[in-house]
Coordinates of C-alpha atoms and ligand atoms in Angstrom, one line a residue:
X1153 CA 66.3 60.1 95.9
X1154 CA 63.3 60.6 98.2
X1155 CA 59.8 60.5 97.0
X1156 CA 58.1 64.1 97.8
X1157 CA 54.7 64.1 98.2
X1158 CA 52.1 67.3 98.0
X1159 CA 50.2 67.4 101.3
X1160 CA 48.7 71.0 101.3
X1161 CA 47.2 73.5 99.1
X1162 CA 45.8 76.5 98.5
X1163 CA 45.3 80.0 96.8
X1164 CA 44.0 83.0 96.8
X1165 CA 41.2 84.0 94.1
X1166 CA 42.8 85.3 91.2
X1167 CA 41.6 88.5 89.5
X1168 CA 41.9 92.0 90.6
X1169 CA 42.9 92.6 94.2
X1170 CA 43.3 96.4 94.0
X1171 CA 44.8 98.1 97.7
X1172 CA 45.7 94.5 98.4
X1173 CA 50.1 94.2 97.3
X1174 CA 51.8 90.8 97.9
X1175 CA 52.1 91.1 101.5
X1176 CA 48.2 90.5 101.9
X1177 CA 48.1 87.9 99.1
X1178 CA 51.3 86.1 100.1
X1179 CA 49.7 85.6 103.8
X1180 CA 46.1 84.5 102.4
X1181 CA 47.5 81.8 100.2
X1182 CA 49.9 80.3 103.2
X1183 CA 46.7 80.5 105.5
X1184 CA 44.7 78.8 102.8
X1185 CA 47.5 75.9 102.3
X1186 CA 48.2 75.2 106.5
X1187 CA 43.9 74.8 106.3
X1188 CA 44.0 72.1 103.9
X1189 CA 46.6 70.2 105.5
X1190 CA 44.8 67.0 106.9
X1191 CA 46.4 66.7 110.1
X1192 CA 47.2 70.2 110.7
X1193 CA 50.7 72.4 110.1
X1194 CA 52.9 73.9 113.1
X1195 CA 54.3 76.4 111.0
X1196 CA 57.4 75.7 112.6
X1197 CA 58.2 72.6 111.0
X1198 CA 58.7 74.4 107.4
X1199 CA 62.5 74.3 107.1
X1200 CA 63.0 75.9 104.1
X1201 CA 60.4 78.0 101.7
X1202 CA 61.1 78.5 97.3
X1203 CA 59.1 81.9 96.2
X1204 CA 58.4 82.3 92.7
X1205 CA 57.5 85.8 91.8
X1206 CA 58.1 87.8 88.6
X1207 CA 56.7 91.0 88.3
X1208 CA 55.8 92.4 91.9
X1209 CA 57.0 96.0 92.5
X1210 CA 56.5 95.6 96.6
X1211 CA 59.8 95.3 97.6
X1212 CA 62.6 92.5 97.9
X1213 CA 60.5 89.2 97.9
X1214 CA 61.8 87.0 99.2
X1215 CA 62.3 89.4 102.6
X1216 CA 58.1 90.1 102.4
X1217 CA 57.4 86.7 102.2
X1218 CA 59.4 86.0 105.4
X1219 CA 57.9 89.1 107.1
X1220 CA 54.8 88.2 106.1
X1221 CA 54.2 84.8 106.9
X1222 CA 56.6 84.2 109.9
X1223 CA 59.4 82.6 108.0
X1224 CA 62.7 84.6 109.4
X1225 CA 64.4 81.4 110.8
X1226 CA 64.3 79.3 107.2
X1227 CA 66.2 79.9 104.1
X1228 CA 63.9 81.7 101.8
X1229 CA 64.8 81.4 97.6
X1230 CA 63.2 83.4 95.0
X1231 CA 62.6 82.0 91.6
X1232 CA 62.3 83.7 88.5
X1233 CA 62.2 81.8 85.4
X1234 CA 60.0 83.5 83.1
X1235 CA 56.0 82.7 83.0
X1236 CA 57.3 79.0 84.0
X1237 CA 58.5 80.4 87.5
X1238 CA 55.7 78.8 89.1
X1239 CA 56.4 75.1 88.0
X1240 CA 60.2 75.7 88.2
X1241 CA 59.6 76.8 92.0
X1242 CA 58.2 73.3 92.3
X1243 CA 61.1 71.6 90.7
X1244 CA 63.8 73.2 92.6
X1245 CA 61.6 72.5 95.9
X1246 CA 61.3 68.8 94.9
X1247 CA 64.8 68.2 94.3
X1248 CA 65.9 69.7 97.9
X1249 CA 63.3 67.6 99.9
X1250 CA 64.1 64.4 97.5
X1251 CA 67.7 64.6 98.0
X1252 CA 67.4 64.2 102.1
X1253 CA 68.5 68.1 102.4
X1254 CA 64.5 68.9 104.1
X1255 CA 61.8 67.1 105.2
X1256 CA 58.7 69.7 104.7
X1257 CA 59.0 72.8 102.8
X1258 CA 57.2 75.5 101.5
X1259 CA 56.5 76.7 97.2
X1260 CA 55.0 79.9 97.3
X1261 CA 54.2 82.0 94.2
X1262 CA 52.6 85.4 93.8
X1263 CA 52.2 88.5 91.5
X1264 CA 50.6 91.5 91.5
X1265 CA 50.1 92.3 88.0
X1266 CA 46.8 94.8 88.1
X1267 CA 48.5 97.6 90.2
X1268 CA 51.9 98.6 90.4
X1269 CA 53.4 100.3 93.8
X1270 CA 56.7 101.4 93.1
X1271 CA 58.1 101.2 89.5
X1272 CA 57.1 100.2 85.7
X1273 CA 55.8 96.7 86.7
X1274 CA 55.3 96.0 82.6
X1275 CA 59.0 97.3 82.0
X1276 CA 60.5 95.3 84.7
X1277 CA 58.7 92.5 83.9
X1278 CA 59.7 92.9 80.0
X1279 CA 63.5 93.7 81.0
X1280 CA 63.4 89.6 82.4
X1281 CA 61.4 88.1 80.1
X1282 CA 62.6 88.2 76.9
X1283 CA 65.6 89.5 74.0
X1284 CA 65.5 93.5 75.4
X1285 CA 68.3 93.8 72.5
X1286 CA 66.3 93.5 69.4
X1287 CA 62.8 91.3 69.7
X1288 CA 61.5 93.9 72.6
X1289 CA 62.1 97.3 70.6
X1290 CA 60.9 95.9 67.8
X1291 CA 57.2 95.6 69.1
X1292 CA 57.4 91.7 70.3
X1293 CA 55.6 92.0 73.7
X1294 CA 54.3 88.8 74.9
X1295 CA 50.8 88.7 72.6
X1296 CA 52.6 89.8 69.3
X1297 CA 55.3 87.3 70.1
X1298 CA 52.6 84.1 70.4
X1299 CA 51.3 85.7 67.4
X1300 CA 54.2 84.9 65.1
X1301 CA 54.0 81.2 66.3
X1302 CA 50.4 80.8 65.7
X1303 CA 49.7 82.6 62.8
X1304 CA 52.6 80.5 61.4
X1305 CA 51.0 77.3 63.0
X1306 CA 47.8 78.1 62.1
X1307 CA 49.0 78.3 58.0
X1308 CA 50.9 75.0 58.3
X1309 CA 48.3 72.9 60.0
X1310 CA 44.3 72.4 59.4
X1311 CA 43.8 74.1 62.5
X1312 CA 41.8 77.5 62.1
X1313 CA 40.6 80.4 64.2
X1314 CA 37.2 78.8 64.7
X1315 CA 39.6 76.1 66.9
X1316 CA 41.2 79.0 68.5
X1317 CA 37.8 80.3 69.9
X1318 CA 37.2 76.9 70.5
X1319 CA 39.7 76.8 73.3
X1320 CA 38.6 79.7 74.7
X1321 CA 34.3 78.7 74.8
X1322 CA 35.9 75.5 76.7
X1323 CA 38.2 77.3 79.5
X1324 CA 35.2 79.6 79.8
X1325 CA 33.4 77.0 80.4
X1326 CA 35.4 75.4 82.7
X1327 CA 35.8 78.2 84.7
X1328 CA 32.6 78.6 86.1
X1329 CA 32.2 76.7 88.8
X1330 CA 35.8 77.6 89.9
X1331 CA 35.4 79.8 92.7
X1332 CA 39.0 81.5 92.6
X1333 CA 38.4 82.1 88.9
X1334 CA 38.9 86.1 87.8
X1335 CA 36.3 85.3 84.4
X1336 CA 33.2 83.4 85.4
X1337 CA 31.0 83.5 82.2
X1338 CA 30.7 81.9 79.1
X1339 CA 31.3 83.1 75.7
X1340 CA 30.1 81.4 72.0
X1341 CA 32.6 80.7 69.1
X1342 CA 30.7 83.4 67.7
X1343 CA 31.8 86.2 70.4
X1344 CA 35.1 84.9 70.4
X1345 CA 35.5 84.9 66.6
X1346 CA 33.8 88.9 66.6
X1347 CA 35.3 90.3 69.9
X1348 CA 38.0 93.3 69.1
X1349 CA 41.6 92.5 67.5
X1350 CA 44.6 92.2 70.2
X1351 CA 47.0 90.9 67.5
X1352 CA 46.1 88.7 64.5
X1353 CA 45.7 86.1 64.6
X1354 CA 44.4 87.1 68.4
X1355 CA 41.2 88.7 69.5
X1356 CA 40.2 89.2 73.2
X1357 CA 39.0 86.0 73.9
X1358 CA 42.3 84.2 72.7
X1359 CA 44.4 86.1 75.6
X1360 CA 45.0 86.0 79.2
X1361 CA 43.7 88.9 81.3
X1362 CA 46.3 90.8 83.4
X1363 CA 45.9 88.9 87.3
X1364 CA 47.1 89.9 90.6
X1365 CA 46.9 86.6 93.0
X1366 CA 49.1 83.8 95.3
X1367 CA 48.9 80.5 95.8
X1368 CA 50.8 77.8 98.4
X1369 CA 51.7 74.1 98.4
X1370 CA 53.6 72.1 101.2
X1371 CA 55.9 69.3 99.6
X1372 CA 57.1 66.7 102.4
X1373 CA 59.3 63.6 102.2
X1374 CA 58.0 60.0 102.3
X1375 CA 59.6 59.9 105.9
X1376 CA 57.7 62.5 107.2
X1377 CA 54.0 62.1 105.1
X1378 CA 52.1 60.2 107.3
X1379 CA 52.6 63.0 110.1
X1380 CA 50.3 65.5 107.6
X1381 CA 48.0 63.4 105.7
X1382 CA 46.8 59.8 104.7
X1383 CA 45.9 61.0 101.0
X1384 CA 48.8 62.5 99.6
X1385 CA 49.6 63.5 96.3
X1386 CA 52.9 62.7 94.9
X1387 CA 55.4 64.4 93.1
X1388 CA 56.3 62.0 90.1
X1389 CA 58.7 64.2 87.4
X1390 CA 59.6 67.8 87.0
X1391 CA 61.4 69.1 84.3
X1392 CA 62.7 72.0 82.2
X1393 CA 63.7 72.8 79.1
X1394 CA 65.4 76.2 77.2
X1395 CA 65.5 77.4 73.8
X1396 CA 66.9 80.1 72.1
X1397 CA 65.7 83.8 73.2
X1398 CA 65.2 86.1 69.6
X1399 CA 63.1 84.7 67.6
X1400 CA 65.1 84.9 64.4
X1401 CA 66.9 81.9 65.6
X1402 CA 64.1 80.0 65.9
X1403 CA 64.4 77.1 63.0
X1404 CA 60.4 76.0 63.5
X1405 CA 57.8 78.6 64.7
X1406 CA 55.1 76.0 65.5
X1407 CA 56.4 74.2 67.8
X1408 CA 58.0 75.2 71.3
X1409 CA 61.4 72.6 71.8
X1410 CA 61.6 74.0 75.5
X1411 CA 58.0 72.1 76.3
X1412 CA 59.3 68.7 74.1
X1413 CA 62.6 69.2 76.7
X1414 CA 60.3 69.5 79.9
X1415 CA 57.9 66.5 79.1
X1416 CA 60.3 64.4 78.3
X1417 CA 61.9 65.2 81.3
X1418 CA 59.4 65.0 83.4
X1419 CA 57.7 61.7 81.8
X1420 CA 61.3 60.1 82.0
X1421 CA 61.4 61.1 85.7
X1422 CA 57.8 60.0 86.5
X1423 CA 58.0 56.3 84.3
X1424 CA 54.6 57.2 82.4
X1425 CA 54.1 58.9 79.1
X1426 CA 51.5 61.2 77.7
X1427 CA 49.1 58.5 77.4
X1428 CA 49.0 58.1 81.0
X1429 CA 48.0 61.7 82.3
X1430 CA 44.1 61.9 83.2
X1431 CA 43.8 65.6 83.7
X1432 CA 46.0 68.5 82.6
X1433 CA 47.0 72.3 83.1
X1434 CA 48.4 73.6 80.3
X1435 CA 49.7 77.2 79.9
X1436 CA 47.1 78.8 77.9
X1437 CA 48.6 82.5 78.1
X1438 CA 46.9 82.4 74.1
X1439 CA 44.6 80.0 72.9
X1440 CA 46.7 78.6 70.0
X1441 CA 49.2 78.2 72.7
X1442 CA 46.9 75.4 74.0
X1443 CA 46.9 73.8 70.7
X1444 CA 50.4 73.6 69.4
X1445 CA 51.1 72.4 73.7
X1446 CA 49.1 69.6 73.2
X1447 CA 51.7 68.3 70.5
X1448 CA 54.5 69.6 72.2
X1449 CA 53.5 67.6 75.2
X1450 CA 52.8 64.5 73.3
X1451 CA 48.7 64.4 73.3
X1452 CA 48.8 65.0 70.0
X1453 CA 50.2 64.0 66.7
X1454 CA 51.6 67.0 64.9
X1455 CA 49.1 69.4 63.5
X1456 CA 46.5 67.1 65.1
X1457 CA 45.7 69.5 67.8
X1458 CA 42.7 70.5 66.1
X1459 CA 41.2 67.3 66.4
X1460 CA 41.0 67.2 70.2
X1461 CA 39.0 70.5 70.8
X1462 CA 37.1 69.7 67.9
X1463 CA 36.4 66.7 69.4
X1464 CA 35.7 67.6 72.7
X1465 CA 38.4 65.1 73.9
X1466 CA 40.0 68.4 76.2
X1467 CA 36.5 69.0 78.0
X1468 CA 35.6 68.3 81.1
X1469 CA 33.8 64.7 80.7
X1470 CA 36.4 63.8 77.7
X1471 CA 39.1 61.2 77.4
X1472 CA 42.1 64.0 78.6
X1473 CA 41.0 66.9 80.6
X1474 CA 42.9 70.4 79.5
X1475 CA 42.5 73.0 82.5
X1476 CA 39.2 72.2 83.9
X1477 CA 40.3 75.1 86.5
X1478 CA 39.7 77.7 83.1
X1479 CA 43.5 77.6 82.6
X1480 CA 44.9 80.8 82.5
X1481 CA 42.8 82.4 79.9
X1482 CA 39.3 82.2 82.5
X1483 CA 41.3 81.6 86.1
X1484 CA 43.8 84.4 85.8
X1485 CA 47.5 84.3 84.9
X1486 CA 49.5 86.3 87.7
X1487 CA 52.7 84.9 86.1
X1488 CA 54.9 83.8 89.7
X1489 CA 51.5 82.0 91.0
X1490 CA 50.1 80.7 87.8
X1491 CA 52.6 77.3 87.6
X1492 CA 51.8 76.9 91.7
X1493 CA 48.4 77.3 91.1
X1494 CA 47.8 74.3 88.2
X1495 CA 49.9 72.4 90.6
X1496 CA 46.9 73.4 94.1
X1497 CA 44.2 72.8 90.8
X1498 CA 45.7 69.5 90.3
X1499 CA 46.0 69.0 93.8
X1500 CA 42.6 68.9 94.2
X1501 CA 41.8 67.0 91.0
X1502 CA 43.8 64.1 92.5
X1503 CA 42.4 63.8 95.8
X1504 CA 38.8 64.4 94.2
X1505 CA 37.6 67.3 96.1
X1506 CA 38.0 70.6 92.3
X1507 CA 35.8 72.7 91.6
X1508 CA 34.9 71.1 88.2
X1509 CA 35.6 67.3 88.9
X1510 CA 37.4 65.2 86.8
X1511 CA 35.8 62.1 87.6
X1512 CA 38.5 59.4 88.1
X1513 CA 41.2 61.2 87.4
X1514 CA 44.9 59.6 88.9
X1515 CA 47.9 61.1 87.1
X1516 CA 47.7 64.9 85.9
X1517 CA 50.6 67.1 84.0
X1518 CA 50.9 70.9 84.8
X1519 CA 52.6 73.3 82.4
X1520 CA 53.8 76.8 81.4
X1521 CA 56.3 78.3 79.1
X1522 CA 57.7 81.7 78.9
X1523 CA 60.8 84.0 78.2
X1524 CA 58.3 84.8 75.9
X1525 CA 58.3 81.0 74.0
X1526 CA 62.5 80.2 75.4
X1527 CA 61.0 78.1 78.6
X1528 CA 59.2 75.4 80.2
X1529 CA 58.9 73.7 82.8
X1530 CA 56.4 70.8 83.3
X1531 CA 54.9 69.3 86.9
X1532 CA 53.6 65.5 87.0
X1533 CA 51.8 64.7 90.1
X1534 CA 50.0 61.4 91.1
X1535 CA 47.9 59.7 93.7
X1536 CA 49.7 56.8 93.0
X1537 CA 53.2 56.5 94.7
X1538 CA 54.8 54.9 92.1
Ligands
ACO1261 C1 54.4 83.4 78.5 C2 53.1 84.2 78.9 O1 52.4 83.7 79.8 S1 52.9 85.6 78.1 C3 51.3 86.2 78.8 C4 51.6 87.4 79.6 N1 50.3 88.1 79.8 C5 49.8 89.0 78.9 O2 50.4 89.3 77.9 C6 48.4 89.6 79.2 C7 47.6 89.6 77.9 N2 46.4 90.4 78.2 C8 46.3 91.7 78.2 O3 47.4 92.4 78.1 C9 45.0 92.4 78.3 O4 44.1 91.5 79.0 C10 44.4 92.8 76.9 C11 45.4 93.6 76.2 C12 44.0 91.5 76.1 C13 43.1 93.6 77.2 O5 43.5 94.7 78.0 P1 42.6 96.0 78.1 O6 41.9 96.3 76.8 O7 43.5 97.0 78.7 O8 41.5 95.5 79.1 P2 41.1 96.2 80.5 O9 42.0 95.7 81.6 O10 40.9 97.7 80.3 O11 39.7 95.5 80.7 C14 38.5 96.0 80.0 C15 37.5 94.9 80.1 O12 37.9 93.7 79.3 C16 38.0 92.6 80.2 N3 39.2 91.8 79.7 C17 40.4 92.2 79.8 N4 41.2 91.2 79.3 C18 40.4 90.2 79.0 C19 40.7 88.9 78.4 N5 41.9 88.5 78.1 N6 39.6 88.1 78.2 C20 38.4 88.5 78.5 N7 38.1 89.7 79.0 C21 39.1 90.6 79.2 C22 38.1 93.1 81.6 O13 37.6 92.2 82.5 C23 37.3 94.4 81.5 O14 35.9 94.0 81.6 P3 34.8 95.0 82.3 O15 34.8 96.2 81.4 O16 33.5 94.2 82.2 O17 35.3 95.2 83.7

């Protein structure tokens, strides 16, 4: 196979974009990408474009994204995979320019989550994320189903709520100098630990907000690179991994085997383990969602999670940065654009030019789950070719 290398990126802010639908957003985040491409983009050399989008009630996606950024002459896929659309868009991008198929292509993803056009955006988005047979009607939407998992995890392991709120203080934190971030401000353990009750063991500060947003990356082959950039980021392992869907069938609540599937996947893929990812984005959709990931993904020891918040290990200036963009808790979570956002926060990371620098940082890991806890898919980019 071909190595693929990242060689644009960009996004919109994330947040609430109200009389703006996908067809704005989906053009802003293209516009962004092409501006950050070293040596320029004819958008005429994009063969082929993957759209990952989930909960949008515009209209038939992939058609809007070719209206709206001038795609009609390409093949144009949608993906929907859950809350790890956004990394599986990726994945399915990579392998078409690695196997020789395209030379320069196009992952888009976008949701508008805050205001919905045409039909029930939270139904539609329910009906395709999760058991509608019996988990759904019986009260499980996405925050009660985390909830199970971490309460469980949290009664199991020395972990407690005071290392929930840590989480969120630190993606607070993180996001402030992050201009596309929807929650600039920072909170104490304290407010975190006092704020109202979403589900036990969650309070407000432990969840996602509800985002509207879009975000862009160009993926070339080696052949091609040097026509875009002289600094590109490559595309070292994707992966994804299933589990079961109803949660009765679920032999061990703290611990999510579709992210152990993905990682390994993707480490296998890339040559590297764990221990060799500098920075990380790691799908934070509830704070104890961090935690039990970090194991998951193999930057822990089992129920050692704790330790590394504690510890300040996952802070910016740490040993192993976990989403110094805020993560989805502080940046936003519009569920298509969330995994192609780490990936443009990574991006960025890589070729030293975030928000909130990672000083150094060479190899970094992007990750969501999903379906509500029966997906993931996992991104490992690099500066180094490999
Ligand atoms: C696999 C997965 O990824 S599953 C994850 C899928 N995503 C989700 O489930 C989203 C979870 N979050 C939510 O549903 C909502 O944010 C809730 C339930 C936590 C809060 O919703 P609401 O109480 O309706 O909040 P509402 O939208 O009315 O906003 C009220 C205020 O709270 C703030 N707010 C809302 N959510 C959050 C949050 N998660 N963290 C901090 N502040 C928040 C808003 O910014 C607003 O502030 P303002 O009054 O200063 O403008």
């Amino acid at each position: 196979m071909r190595r693929v290398a990242v060689v644009g990126a960009g996004m919109t802010a994330f947040g609430e974009h109200f009389g703006l639908g996908i067809k704005e957003l989906l053009p802003m985040a293209v516009s962004e990408m092409a501006a950050h491409v070293d040596k320029g983009l004819n958008r005429d050399d994009i063969q082929a474009a993957w759209f990952g989008e989930l909960t949008t009630s515009d209209g038939f996606p992939t058609g809007i994204l070719a209206d709206t950024c001038g795609l009609l002459d390409i093949p144009v896929t949608r993906v929907e995979n859950a809350c790890a659309t956004g990394n599986d868009a990726v994945r399915n991008a990579t392998y078409a320019v690695a196997s020789g198929a395209f030379d320069v292509v196009l992952v888009v993803g976008a949701d508008k989550v805050r205001e919905s056009s045409a039909r029930s955006t939270f139904w539609e988005w329910a009906g395709l994320t999760r058991d509608m047979a019996w988990d759904y009607p019986l009260g499980l939407v996405a925050p009660a189903n985390f909830a199970l998992h971490v309460a469980r995890y949290l009664h199991e392991s020395p972990a407690t709520k005071e290392h929930l709120a840590m989480v969120a203080v630190k993606n607070h934190k993180h996001a402030l100098p992050n201009p596309k971030a929807q929650l600039r401000y920072e909170i104490t353990v304290e407010q975190a630990l006092n704020a109202p009750v979403v589900v036990a063991p969650f309070n407000l500060y432990d969840c996602t907000p509800q985002s509207d947003g879009a975000a862009a990356l160009l993926l070339v082959s080696e052949d091609v690179v040097e026509r875009y950039t002289d600094r590109p980021v490559w595309v070292r392992g994707v992966g994804l991994g299933l589990d079961r869907v109803m949660h009765q069938h679920k032999k061990d609540m703290t611990t999510f085997p579709p992210t152990v599937k993905a990682s390994k996947a993707a480490y296998a893929m890339a040559g590297i383990g764990p221990e060799d990812i500098d920075v990380a984005e790691v799908h934070d959709c509830f704070t104890g969602v961090e935690l039990i990931s970090y194991e998951d993904l193999g930057f822990a020891e089992k129920f050692g999670a704790y330790k590394l918040i504690e510890n300040g290990v996952t802070s910016i200036g740490g040993a192993k940065p976990v989403n110094p963009s805020g993560g989805l808790k502080a940046k936003g979570h519009p569920p298509g654009a969330t995994g192609v956002a780490q990936c443009v926060e990574l991006f960025e990371q890589l070729r030293g030019e975030a928000a909130n620098q990672v000083d150094g940082a060479r190899t970094a890991l992007a990750h969501n789950i999903g379906g509500p806890t029966a997906v993931s898919a996992v991104t490992i980019l690099s500066s180094q070719r490999g």
